[in-house]
JSON list of N, CA and C in Angstrom, two decimals:
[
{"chain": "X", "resi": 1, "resn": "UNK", "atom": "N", "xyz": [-100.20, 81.82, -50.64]},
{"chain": "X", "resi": 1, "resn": "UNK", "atom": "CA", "xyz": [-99.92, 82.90, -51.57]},
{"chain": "X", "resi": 1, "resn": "UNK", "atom": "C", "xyz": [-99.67, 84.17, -50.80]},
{"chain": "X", "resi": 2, "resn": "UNK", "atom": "N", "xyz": [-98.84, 85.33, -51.42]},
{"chain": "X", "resi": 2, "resn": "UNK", "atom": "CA", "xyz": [-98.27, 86.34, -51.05]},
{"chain": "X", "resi": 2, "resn": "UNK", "atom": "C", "xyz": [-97.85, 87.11, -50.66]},
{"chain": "X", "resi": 3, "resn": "UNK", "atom": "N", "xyz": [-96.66, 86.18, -51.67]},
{"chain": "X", "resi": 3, "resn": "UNK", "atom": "CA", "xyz": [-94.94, 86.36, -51.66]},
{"chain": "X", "resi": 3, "resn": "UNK", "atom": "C", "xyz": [-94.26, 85.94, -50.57]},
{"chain": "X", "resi": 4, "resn": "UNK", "atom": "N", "xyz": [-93.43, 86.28, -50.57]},
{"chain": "X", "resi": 4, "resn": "UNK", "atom": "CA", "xyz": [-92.59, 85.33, -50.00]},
{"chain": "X", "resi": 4, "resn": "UNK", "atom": "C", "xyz": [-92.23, 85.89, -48.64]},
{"chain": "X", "resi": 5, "resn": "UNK", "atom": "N", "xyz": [-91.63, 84.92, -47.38]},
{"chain": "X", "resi": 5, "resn": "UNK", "atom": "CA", "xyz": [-92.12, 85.21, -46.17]},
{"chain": "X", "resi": 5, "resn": "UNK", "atom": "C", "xyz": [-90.94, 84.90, -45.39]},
{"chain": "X", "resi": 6, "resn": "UNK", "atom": "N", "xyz": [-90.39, 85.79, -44.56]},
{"chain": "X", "resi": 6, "resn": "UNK", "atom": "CA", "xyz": [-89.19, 85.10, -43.41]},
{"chain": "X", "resi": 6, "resn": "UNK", "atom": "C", "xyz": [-89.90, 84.85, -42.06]},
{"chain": "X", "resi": 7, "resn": "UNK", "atom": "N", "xyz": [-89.86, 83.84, -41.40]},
{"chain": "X", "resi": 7, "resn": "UNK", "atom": "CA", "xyz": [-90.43, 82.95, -40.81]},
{"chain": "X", "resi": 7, "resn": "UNK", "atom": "C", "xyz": [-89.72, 83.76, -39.54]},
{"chain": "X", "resi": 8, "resn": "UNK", "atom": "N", "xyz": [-90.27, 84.39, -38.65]},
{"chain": "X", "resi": 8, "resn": "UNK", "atom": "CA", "xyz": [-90.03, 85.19, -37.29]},
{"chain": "X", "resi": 8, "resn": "UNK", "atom": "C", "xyz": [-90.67, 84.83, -35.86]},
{"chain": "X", "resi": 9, "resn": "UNK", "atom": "N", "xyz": [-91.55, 83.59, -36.02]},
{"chain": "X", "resi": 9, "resn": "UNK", "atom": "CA", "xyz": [-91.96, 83.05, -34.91]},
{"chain": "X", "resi": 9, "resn": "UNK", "atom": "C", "xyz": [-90.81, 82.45, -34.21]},
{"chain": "X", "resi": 10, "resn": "UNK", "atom": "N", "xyz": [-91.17, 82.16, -32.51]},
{"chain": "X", "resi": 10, "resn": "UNK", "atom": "CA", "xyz": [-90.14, 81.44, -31.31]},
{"chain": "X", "resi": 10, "resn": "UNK", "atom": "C", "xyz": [-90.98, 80.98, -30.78]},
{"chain": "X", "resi": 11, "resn": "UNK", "atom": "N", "xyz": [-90.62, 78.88, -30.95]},
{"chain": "X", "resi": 11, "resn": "UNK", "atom": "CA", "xyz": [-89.77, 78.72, -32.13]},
{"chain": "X", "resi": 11, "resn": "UNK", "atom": "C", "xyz": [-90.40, 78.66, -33.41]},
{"chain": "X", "resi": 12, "resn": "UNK", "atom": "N", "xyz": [-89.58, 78.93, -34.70]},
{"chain": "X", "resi": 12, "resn": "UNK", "atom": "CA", "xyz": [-89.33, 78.94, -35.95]},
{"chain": "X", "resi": 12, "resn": "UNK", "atom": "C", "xyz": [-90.71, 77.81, -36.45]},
{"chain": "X", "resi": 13, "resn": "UNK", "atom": "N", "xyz": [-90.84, 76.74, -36.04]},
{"chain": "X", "resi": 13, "resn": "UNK", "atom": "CA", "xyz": [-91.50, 75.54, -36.23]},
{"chain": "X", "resi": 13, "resn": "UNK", "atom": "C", "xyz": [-91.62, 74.89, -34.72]},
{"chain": "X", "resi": 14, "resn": "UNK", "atom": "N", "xyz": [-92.72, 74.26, -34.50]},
{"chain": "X", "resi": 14, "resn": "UNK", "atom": "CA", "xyz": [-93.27, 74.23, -33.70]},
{"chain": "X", "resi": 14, "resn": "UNK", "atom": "C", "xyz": [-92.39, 73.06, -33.09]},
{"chain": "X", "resi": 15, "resn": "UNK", "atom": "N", "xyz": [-92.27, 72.37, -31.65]},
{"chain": "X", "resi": 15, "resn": "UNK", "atom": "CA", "xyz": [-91.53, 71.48, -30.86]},
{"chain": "X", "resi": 15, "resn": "UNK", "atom": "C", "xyz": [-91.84, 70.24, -31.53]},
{"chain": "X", "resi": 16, "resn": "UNK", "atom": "N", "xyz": [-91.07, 68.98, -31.50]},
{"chain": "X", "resi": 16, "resn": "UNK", "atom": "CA", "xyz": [-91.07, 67.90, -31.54]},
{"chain": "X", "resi": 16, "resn": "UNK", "atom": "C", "xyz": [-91.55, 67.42, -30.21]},
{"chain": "X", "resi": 17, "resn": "UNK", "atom": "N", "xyz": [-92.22, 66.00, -31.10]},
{"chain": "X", "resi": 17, "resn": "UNK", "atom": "CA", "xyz": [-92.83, 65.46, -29.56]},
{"chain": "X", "resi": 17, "resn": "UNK", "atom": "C", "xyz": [-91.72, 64.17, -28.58]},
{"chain": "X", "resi": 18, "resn": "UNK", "atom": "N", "xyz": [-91.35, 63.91, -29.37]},
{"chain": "X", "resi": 18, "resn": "UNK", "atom": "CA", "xyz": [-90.14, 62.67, -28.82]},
{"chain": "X", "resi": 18, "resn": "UNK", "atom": "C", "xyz": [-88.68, 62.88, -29.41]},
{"chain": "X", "resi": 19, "resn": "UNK", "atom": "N", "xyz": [-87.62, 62.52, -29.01]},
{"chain": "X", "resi": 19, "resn": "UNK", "atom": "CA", "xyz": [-86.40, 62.75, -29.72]},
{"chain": "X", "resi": 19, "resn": "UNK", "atom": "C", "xyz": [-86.16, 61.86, -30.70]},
{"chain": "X", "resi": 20, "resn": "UNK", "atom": "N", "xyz": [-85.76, 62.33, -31.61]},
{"chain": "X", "resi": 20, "resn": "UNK", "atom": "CA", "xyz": [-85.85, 61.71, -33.31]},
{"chain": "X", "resi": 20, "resn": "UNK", "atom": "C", "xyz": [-86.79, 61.74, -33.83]},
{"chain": "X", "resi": 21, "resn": "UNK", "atom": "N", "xyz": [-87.41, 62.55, -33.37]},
{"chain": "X", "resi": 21, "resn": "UNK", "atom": "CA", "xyz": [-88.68, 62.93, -34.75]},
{"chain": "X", "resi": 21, "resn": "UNK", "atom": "C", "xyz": [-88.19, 63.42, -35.57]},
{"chain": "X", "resi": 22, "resn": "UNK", "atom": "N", "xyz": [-89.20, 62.96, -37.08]},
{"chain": "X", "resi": 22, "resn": "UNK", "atom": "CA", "xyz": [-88.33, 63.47, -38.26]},
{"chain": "X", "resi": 22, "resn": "UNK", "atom": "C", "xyz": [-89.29, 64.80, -39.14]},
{"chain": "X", "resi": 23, "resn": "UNK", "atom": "N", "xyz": [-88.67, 65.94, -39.99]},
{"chain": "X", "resi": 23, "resn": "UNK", "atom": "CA", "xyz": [-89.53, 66.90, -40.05]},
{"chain": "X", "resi": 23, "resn": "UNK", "atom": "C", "xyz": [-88.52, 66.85, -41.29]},
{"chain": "X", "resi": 24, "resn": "UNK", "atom": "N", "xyz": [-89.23, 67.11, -42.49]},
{"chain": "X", "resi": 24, "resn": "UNK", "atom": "CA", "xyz": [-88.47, 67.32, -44.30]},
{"chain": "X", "resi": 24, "resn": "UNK", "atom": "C", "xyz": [-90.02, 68.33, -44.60]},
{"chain": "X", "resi": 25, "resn": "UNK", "atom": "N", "xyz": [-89.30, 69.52, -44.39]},
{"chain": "X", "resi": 25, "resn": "UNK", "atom": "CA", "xyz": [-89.78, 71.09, -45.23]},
{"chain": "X", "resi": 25, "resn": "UNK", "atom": "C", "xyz": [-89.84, 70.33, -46.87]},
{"chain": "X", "resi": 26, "resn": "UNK", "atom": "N", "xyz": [-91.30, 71.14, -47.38]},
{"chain": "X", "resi": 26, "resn": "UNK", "atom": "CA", "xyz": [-90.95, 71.23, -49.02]},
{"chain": "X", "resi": 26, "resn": "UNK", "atom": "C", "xyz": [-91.23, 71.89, -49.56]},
{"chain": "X", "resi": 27, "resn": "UNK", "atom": "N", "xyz": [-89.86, 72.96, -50.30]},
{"chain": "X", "resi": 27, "resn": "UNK", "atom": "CA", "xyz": [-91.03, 74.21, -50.78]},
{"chain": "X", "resi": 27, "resn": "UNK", "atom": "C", "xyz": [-91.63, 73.83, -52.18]},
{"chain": "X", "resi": 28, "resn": "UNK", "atom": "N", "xyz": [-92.76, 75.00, -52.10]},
{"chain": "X", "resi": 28, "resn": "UNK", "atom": "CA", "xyz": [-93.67, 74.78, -53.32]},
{"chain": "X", "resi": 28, "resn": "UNK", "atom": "C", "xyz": [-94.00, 75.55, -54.75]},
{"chain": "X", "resi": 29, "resn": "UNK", "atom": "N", "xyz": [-93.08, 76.75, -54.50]},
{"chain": "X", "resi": 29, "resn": "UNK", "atom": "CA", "xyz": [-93.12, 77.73, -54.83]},
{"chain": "X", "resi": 29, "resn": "UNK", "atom": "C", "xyz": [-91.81, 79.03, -55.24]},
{"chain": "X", "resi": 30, "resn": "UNK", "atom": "N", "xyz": [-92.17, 79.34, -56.48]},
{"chain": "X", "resi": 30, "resn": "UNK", "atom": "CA", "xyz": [-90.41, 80.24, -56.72]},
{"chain": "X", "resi": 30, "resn": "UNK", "atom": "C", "xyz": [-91.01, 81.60, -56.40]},
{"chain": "X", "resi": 31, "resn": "UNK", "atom": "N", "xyz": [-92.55, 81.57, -55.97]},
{"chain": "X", "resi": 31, "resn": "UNK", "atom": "CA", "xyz": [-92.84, 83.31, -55.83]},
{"chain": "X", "resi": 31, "resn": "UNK", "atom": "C", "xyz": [-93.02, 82.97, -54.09]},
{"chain": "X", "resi": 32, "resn": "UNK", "atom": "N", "xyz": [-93.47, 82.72, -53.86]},
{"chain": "X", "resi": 32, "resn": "UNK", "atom": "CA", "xyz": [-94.45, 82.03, -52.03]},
{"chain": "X", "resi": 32, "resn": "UNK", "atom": "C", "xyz": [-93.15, 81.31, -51.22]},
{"chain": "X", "resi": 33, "resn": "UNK", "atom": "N", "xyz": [-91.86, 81.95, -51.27]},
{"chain": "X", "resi": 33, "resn": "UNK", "atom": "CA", "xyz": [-90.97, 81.07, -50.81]},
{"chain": "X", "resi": 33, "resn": "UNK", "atom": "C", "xyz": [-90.95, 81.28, -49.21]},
{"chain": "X", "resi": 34, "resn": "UNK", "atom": "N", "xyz": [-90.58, 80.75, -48.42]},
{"chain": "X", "resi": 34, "resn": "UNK", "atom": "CA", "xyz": [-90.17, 80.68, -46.58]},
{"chain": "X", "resi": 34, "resn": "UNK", "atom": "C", "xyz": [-88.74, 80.46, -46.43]},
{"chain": "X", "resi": 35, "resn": "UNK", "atom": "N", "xyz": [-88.58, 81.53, -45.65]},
{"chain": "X", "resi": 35, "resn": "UNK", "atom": "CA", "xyz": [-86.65, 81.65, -45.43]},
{"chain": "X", "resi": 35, "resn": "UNK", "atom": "C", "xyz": [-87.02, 81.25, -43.58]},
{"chain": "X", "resi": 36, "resn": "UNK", "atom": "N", "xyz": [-85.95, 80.34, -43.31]},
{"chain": "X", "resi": 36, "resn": "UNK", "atom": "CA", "xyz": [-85.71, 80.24, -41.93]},
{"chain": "X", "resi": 36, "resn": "UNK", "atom": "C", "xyz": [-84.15, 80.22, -41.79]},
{"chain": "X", "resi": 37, "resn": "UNK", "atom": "N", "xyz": [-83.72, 81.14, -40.43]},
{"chain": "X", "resi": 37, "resn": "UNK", "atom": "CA", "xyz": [-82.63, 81.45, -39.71]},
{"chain": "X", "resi": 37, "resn": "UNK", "atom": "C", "xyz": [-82.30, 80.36, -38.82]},
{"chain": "X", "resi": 38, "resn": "UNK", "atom": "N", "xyz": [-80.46, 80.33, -38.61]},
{"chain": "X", "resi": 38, "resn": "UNK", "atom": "CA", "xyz": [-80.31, 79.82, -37.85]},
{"chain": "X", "resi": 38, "resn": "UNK", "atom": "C", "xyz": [-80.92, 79.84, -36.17]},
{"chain": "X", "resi": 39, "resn": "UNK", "atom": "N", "xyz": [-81.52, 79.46, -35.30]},
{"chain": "X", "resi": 39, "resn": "UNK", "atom": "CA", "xyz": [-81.40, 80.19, -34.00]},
{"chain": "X", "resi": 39, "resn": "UNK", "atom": "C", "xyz": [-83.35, 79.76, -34.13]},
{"chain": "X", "resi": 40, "resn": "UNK", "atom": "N", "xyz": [-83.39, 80.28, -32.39]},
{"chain": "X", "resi": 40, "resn": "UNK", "atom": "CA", "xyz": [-85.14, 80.12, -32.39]},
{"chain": "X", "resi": 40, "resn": "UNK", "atom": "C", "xyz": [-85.46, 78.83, -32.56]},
{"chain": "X", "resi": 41, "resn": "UNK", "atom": "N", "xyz": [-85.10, 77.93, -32.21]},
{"chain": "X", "resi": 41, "resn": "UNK", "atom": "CA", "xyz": [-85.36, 76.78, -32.30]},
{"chain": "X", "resi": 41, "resn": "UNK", "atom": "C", "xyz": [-84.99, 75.76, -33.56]},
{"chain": "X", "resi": 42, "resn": "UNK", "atom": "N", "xyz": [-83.86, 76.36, -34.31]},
{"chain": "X", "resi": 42, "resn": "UNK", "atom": "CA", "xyz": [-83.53, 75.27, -35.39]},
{"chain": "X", "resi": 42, "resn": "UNK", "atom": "C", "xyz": [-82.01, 75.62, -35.48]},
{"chain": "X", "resi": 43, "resn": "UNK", "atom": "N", "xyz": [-81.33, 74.77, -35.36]},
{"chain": "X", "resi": 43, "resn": "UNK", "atom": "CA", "xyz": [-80.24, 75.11, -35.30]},
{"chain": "X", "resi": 43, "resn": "UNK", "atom": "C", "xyz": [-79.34, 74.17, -37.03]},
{"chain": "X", "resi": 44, "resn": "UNK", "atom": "N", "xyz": [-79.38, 74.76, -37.61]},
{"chain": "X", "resi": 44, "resn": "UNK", "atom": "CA", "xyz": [-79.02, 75.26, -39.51]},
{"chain": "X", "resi": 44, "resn": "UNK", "atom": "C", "xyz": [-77.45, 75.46, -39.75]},
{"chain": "X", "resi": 45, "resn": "UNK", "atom": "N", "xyz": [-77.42, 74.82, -41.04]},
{"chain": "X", "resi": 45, "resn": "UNK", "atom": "CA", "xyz": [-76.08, 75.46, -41.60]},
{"chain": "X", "resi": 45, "resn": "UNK", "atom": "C", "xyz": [-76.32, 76.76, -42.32]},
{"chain": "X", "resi": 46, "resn": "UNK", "atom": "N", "xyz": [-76.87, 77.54, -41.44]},
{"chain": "X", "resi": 46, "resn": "UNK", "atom": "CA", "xyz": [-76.26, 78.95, -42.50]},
{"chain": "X", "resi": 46, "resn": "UNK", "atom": "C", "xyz": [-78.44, 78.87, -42.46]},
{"chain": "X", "resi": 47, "resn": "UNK", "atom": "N", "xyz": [-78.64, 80.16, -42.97]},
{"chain": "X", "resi": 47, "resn": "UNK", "atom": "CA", "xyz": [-80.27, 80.49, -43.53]},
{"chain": "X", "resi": 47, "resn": "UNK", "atom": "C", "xyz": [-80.68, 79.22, -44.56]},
{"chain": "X", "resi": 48, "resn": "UNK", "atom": "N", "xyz": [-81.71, 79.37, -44.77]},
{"chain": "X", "resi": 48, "resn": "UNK", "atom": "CA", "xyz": [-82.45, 78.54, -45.64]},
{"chain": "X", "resi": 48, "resn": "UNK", "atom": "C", "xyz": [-83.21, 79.60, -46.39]},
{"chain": "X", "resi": 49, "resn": "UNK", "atom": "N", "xyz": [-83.33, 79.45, -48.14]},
{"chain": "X", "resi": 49, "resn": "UNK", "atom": "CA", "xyz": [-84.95, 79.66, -48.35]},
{"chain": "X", "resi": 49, "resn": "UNK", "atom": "C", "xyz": [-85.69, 78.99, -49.20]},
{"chain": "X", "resi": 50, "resn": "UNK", "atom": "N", "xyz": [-86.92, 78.48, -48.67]},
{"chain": "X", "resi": 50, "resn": "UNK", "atom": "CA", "xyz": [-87.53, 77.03, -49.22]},
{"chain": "X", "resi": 50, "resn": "UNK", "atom": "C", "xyz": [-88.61, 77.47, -50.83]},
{"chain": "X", "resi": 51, "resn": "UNK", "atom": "N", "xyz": [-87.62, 77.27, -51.76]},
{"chain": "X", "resi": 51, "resn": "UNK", "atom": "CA", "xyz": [-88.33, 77.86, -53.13]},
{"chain": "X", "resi": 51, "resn": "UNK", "atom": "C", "xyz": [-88.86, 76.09, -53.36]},
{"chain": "X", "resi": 52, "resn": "UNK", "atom": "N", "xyz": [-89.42, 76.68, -55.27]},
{"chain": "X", "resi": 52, "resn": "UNK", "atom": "CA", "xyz": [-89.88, 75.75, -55.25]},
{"chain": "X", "resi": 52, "resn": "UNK", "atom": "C", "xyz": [-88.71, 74.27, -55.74]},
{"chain": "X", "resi": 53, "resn": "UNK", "atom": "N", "xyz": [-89.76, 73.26, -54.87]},
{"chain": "X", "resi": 53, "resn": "UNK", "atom": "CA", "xyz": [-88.75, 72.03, -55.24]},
{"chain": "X", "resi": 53, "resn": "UNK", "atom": "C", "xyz": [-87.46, 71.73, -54.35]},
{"chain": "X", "resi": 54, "resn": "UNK", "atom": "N", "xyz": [-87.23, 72.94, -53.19]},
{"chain": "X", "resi": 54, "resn": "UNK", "atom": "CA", "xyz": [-86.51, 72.59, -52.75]},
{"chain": "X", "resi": 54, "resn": "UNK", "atom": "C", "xyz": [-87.01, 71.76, -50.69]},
{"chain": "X", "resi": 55, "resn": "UNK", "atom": "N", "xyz": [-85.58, 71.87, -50.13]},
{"chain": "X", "resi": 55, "resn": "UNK", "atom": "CA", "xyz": [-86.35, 70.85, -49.17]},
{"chain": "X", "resi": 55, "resn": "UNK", "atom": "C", "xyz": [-85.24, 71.16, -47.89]},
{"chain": "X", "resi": 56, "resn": "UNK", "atom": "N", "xyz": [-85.85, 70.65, -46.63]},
{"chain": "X", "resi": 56, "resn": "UNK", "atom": "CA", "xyz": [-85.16, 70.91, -45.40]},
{"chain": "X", "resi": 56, "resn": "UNK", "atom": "C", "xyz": [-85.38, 69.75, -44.79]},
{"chain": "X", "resi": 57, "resn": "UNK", "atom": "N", "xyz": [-84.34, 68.87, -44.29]},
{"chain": "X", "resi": 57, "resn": "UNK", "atom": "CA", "xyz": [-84.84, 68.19, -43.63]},
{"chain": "X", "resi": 57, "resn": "UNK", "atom": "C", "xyz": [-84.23, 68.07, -41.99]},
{"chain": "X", "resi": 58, "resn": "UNK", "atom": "N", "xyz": [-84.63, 67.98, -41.14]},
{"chain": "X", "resi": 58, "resn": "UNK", "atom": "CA", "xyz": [-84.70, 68.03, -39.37]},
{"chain": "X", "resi": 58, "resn": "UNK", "atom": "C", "xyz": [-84.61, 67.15, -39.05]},
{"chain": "X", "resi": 59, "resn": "UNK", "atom": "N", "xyz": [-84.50, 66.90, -38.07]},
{"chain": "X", "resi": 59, "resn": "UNK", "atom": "CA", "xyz": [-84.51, 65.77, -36.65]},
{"chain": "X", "resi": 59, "resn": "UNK", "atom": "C", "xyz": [-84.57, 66.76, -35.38]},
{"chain": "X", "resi": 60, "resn": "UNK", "atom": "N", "xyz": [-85.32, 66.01, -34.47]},
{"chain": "X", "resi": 60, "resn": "UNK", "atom": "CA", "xyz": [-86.04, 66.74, -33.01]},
{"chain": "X", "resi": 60, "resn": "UNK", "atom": "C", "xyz": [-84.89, 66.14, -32.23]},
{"chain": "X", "resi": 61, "resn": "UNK", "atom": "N", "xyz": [-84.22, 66.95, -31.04]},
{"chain": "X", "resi": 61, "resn": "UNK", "atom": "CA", "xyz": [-82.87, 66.71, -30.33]},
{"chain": "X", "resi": 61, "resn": "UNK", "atom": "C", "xyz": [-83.63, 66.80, -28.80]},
{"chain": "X", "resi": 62, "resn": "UNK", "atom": "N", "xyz": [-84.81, 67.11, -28.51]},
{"chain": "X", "resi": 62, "resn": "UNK", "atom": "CA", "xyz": [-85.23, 67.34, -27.50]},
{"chain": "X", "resi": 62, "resn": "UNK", "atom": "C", "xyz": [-85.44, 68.02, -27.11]},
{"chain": "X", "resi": 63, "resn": "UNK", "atom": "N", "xyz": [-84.32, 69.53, -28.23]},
{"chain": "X", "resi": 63, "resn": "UNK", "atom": "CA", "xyz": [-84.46, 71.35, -27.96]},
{"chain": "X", "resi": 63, "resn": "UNK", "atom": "C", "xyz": [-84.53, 72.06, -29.19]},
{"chain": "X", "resi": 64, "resn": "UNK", "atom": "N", "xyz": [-84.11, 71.64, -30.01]},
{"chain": "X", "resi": 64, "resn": "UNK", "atom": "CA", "xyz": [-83.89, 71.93, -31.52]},
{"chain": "X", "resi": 64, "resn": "UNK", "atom": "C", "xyz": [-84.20, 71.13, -32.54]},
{"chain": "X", "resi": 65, "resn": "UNK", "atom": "N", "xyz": [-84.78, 71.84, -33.54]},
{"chain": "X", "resi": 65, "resn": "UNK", "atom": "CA", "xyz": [-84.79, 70.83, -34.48]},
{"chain": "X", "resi": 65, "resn": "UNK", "atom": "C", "xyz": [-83.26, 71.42, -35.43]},
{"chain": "X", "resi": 66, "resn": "UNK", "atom": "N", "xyz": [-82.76, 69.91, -35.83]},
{"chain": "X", "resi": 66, "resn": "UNK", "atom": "CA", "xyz": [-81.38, 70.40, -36.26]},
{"chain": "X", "resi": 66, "resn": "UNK", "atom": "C", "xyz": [-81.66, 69.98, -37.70]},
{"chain": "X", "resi": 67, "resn": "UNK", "atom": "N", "xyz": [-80.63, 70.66, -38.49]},
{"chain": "X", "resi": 67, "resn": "UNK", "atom": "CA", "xyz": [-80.64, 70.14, -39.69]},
{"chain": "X", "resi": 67, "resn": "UNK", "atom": "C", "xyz": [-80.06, 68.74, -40.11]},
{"chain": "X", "resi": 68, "resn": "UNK", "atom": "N", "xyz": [-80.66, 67.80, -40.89]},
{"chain": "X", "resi": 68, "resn": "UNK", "atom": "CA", "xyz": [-79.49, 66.43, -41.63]},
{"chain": "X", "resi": 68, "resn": "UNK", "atom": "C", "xyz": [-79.40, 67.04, -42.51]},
{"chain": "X", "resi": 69, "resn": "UNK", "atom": "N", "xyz": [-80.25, 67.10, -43.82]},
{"chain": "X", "resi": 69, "resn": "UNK", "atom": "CA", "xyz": [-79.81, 67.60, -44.79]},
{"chain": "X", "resi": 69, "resn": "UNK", "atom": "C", "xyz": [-80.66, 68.71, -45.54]},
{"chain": "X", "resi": 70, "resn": "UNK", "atom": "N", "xyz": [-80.29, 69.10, -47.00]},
{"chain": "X", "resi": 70, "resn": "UNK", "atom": "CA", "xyz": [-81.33, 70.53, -47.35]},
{"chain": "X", "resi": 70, "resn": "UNK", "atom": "C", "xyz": [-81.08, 69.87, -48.63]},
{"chain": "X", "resi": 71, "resn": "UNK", "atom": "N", "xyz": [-82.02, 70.78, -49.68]},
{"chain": "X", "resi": 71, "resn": "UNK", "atom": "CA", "xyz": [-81.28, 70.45, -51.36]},
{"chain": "X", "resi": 71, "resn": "UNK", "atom": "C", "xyz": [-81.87, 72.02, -51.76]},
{"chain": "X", "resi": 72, "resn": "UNK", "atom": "N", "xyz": [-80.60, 72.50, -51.92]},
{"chain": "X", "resi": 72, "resn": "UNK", "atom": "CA", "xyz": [-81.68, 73.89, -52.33]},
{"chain": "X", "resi": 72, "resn": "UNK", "atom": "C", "xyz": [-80.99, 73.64, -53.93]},
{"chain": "X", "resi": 73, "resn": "UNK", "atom": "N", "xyz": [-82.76, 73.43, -54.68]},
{"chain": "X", "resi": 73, "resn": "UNK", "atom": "CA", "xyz": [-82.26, 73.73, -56.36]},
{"chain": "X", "resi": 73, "resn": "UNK", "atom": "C", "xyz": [-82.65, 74.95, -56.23]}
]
């Protein structure tokens, strides 16, 4: 809880331990939401912000976690 937060740590989310690790964000919340930027360790189509119900999902590259897919409702 409170409100909603742009995510400014390096990196963004913490390292993967092996390549192809899998990482699916879920937000929980339409007030408590988390916005993450391209860059800093995730390399994104474009910003994210994780309201509620919506979702991010990653894969670990060895340097980045990259995006497969998102569903922003």
């Amino acid at each position: 809880s409170g409100g909603a937060v742009t995510v400014t740590a390096n990196p963004q989310i913490a390292v993967g331990t092996a390549v192809g690790d899998r990482l699916t964000l879920i937000g929980r919340s339409d007030t408590n939401t988390l916005t993450y930027a391209h860059g800093t360790g995730l390399v994104l189509n474009g910003g994210v912000i994780l309201k509620a119900s919506s979702t991010l999902s990653l894969i670990w590259d060895g340097t980045n976690w990259v995006e497969v897919a998102r569903n922003d409702l």
